[in-house]
């Protein structure tokens, strides 16, 4: 299988972490969303797009991680038991939501000054990021992982969001307010799956 994406996309990084955690072998190609192969595999023209071995495209990141969890070996990073699965999926939604808010701010920062929507717009998305990171710290609590006794998609999603936050908005200095989450993230950063991102 081949993952099409860019290291600038947090949704792509989420899929790459998942692929390595699951020990699934894959090719990775650094491309823009407008690349012909992306358009061929994903009518929405977005990255990440996964091209399966039979040539069919798969999207978006939440479907790709589900697929990777299924085709990879044990252990499963997405629990099958209903309540557990919903909780891990909620963590994923939290990570994705933080990434969405950072993307909104990053887009706005790239817009010509006269077209920007002003401080209220920034504040709205910064509030989502602050509240999202606070929820991660709270929900992690004293646990060794975001959910259960070992790594799951919840940790993959959490790490993807925090990596992106560090890259795009380091000035937020989230570690000062969330030391427990900071320690967990530091441990996750030691894993080969995160180190492989370069
Ligand atoms: N919800 C999607 C988001 C993917 C996404 O928005 N990707 C961006 C790059 S970060 C993209 O391809 N944008 C190009 C476009 O929307 O035309 C996922 O989780 O995969």
Coordinates of C-alpha atoms and ligand atoms in Angstrom, one line a residue:
X1 CA 0.0 0.0 0.0
X2 CA 1.1 3.6 -0.5
X3 CA 0.3 6.6 1.6
X4 CA 0.1 9.9 -0.3
X5 CA 0.6 12.9 1.8
X6 CA 2.7 15.7 3.1
X7 CA 4.7 15.9 6.4
X8 CA 3.1 19.3 6.9
X9 CA -0.4 17.7 7.3
X10 CA -1.2 16.5 10.8
X11 CA -3.8 14.0 9.4
X12 CA -1.0 12.4 7.3
X13 CA 1.3 12.2 10.3
X14 CA -1.5 10.5 12.3
X15 CA -1.7 7.8 9.6
X16 CA 2.1 7.4 9.4
X17 CA 2.3 6.9 13.2
X18 CA -0.5 4.3 13.0
X19 CA 1.2 2.4 10.2
X20 CA 4.5 2.1 12.1
X21 CA 2.8 1.2 15.4
X22 CA 0.9 -1.6 13.6
X23 CA 4.1 -2.8 11.8
X24 CA 2.4 -2.5 8.4
X25 CA 4.8 -2.1 5.5
X26 CA 4.0 0.8 3.3
X27 CA 5.4 3.2 0.8
X28 CA 5.2 6.9 1.4
X29 CA 5.1 9.6 -1.1
X30 CA 5.4 13.3 -0.3
X31 CA 2.8 15.0 -2.6
X32 CA 0.5 18.0 -2.7
X33 CA -3.3 17.4 -2.6
X34 CA -3.5 18.4 -6.2
X35 CA -1.2 15.6 -7.3
X36 CA -2.7 13.4 -10.0
X37 CA -2.5 10.2 -7.9
X38 CA -4.3 11.8 -5.0
X39 CA -7.1 13.0 -7.4
X40 CA -7.3 9.5 -8.9
X41 CA -7.6 7.9 -5.5
X42 CA -9.7 10.5 -3.7
X43 CA -12.4 12.4 -5.5
X44 CA -12.1 15.1 -2.7
X45 CA -8.5 15.8 -3.6
X46 CA -7.2 15.6 -0.1
X47 CA -4.4 14.1 1.8
X48 CA -3.9 11.7 3.4
X49 CA -5.0 9.3 0.6
X50 CA -4.1 5.6 0.9
X51 CA -3.7 3.6 -2.3
X52 CA -4.4 0.0 -1.4
X53 CA -2.5 -2.9 -3.0
X54 CA -5.4 -3.5 -5.4
X55 CA -5.2 0.2 -6.5
X56 CA -8.3 1.5 -4.8
X57 CA -8.0 4.7 -2.9
X58 CA -9.0 5.2 0.7
X59 CA -9.7 8.4 2.8
X60 CA -10.0 10.2 5.2
X61 CA -7.5 9.7 8.0
X62 CA -10.1 8.1 10.4
X63 CA -11.0 5.5 7.8
X64 CA -7.3 4.9 6.9
X65 CA -6.4 4.3 10.6
X66 CA -9.3 1.9 10.9
X67 CA -8.1 0.0 7.7
X68 CA -4.5 -0.1 9.0
X69 CA -5.6 -1.4 12.3
X70 CA -7.6 -4.2 10.6
X71 CA -4.9 -5.3 8.1
X72 CA -2.1 -5.0 10.6
X73 CA -1.4 -7.7 13.2
X74 CA -2.3 -7.8 16.9
X75 CA -2.6 -5.9 19.2
X76 CA -5.5 -3.9 17.9
X77 CA -5.1 -0.1 18.5
X78 CA -8.9 0.4 18.1
X79 CA -10.8 -1.7 20.7
X80 CA -13.7 -3.8 19.4
X81 CA -15.7 -3.7 22.6
X82 CA -18.4 -1.0 22.1
X83 CA -17.8 1.4 25.0
X84 CA -14.0 1.2 24.7
X85 CA -14.1 1.8 20.9
X86 CA -16.3 4.8 21.4
X87 CA -13.9 6.2 24.0
X88 CA -10.9 5.7 21.8
X89 CA -12.8 7.3 18.8
X90 CA -13.7 10.2 21.0
X91 CA -10.0 10.8 21.7
X92 CA -9.4 10.7 18.0
X93 CA -12.2 13.3 17.5
X94 CA -10.5 15.4 20.1
X95 CA -7.1 15.2 18.4
X96 CA -8.6 15.9 15.0
X97 CA -10.6 18.8 16.3
X98 CA -7.5 20.4 17.8
X99 CA -5.8 19.9 14.4
X100 CA -8.7 21.4 12.6
X101 CA -8.5 24.5 14.8
X102 CA -4.8 24.9 14.2
X103 CA -5.3 24.5 10.5
X104 CA -7.9 27.3 10.6
X105 CA -5.5 29.6 12.3
X106 CA -2.6 28.6 10.0
X107 CA -4.8 29.4 6.9
X108 CA -5.8 32.7 8.4
X109 CA -2.2 33.6 9.0
X110 CA -1.3 33.0 5.4
X111 CA -4.2 35.2 4.1
X112 CA -3.4 38.7 3.0
X113 CA -3.7 41.0 6.0
X114 CA -6.6 42.9 4.5
X115 CA -8.6 39.7 4.1
X116 CA -8.1 38.4 7.6
X117 CA -11.1 38.1 9.8
X118 CA -9.7 39.8 12.9
X119 CA -8.9 38.9 16.5
X120 CA -12.3 37.4 17.3
X121 CA -11.7 34.8 14.7
X122 CA -8.3 33.9 16.1
X123 CA -9.6 33.9 19.7
X124 CA -12.5 31.5 18.7
X125 CA -10.0 28.9 17.4
X126 CA -7.5 29.4 20.2
X127 CA -10.2 28.7 22.7
X128 CA -10.9 25.4 21.0
X129 CA -7.2 24.5 21.1
X130 CA -6.9 25.5 24.8
X131 CA -10.0 23.7 25.8
X132 CA -9.1 20.6 23.7
X133 CA -5.6 20.4 25.3
X134 CA -7.1 20.9 28.8
X135 CA -9.5 18.0 28.1
X136 CA -6.6 15.8 27.0
X137 CA -4.8 16.5 30.3
X138 CA -7.9 15.9 32.3
X139 CA -8.9 12.7 30.5
X140 CA -5.4 11.3 30.6
X141 CA -5.3 11.8 34.4
X142 CA -2.9 9.4 36.1
X143 CA -3.1 6.7 33.5
X144 CA -0.1 5.4 31.6
X145 CA -1.8 5.8 28.3
X146 CA -4.8 7.8 27.0
X147 CA -7.0 4.7 27.2
X148 CA -6.3 1.4 28.8
X149 CA -2.9 -0.2 29.7
X150 CA -1.2 0.1 26.3
X151 CA -1.0 2.4 23.3
X152 CA -4.2 2.9 21.2
X153 CA -5.4 5.2 18.5
X154 CA -6.2 7.6 21.4
X155 CA -2.4 8.1 22.0
X156 CA -1.7 8.3 18.2
X157 CA -4.4 11.0 17.9
X158 CA -3.1 12.9 21.0
X159 CA 0.5 12.8 19.8
X160 CA -0.4 14.0 16.2
X161 CA -2.3 17.0 17.6
X162 CA 0.5 18.0 20.0
X163 CA 3.2 17.6 17.4
X164 CA 1.3 19.9 15.1
X165 CA 0.6 22.4 17.9
X166 CA 4.4 22.5 18.7
X167 CA 5.2 23.1 15.0
X168 CA 2.6 25.8 14.2
X169 CA 1.9 27.5 17.5
X170 CA 4.9 27.0 19.8
X171 CA 4.1 30.3 21.5
X172 CA 1.1 28.8 23.2
X173 CA 3.5 27.0 25.6
X174 CA 0.9 24.4 26.5
X175 CA 3.3 22.4 28.6
X176 CA 3.4 25.1 31.3
X177 CA -0.3 24.5 32.0
X178 CA -0.4 20.7 31.3
X179 CA 2.6 19.0 32.9
X180 CA 1.0 15.6 33.0
X181 CA 0.2 15.6 29.3
X182 CA 3.6 17.0 28.6
X183 CA 5.2 14.0 30.3
X184 CA 3.0 11.6 28.4
X185 CA 3.8 13.3 25.1
X186 CA 7.6 13.2 25.9
X187 CA 7.2 9.4 26.4
X188 CA 5.3 9.0 23.1
X189 CA 8.0 11.0 21.3
X190 CA 10.5 8.3 22.3
X191 CA 8.6 5.7 20.3
X192 CA 10.0 4.6 16.9
X193 CA 6.7 5.6 15.2
X194 CA 7.2 9.2 16.2
X195 CA 10.9 9.3 15.6
X196 CA 10.3 7.9 12.1
X197 CA 8.5 11.1 11.2
X198 CA 11.9 12.9 11.2
Ligands
LIG1 N1 -10.7 15.2 7.8 C1 -9.6 14.9 6.8 C2 -8.8 16.2 6.6 C3 -7.8 16.1 5.5 C4 -7.4 17.5 5.1 O1 -8.1 18.5 5.3 N2 -6.2 17.6 4.4 C5 -5.7 18.8 3.9 C6 -4.2 18.9 4.1 S1 -3.9 19.1 5.9 C7 -6.0 18.8 2.4 O2 -5.7 17.9 1.7 N3 -6.4 20.0 1.9 C8 -6.6 20.2 0.5 C9 -8.0 20.5 0.1 O3 -8.9 20.6 1.0 O4 -8.2 20.8 -1.1 C10 -8.7 13.8 7.3 O5 -8.8 13.5 8.5 O6 -8.1 13.1 6.5

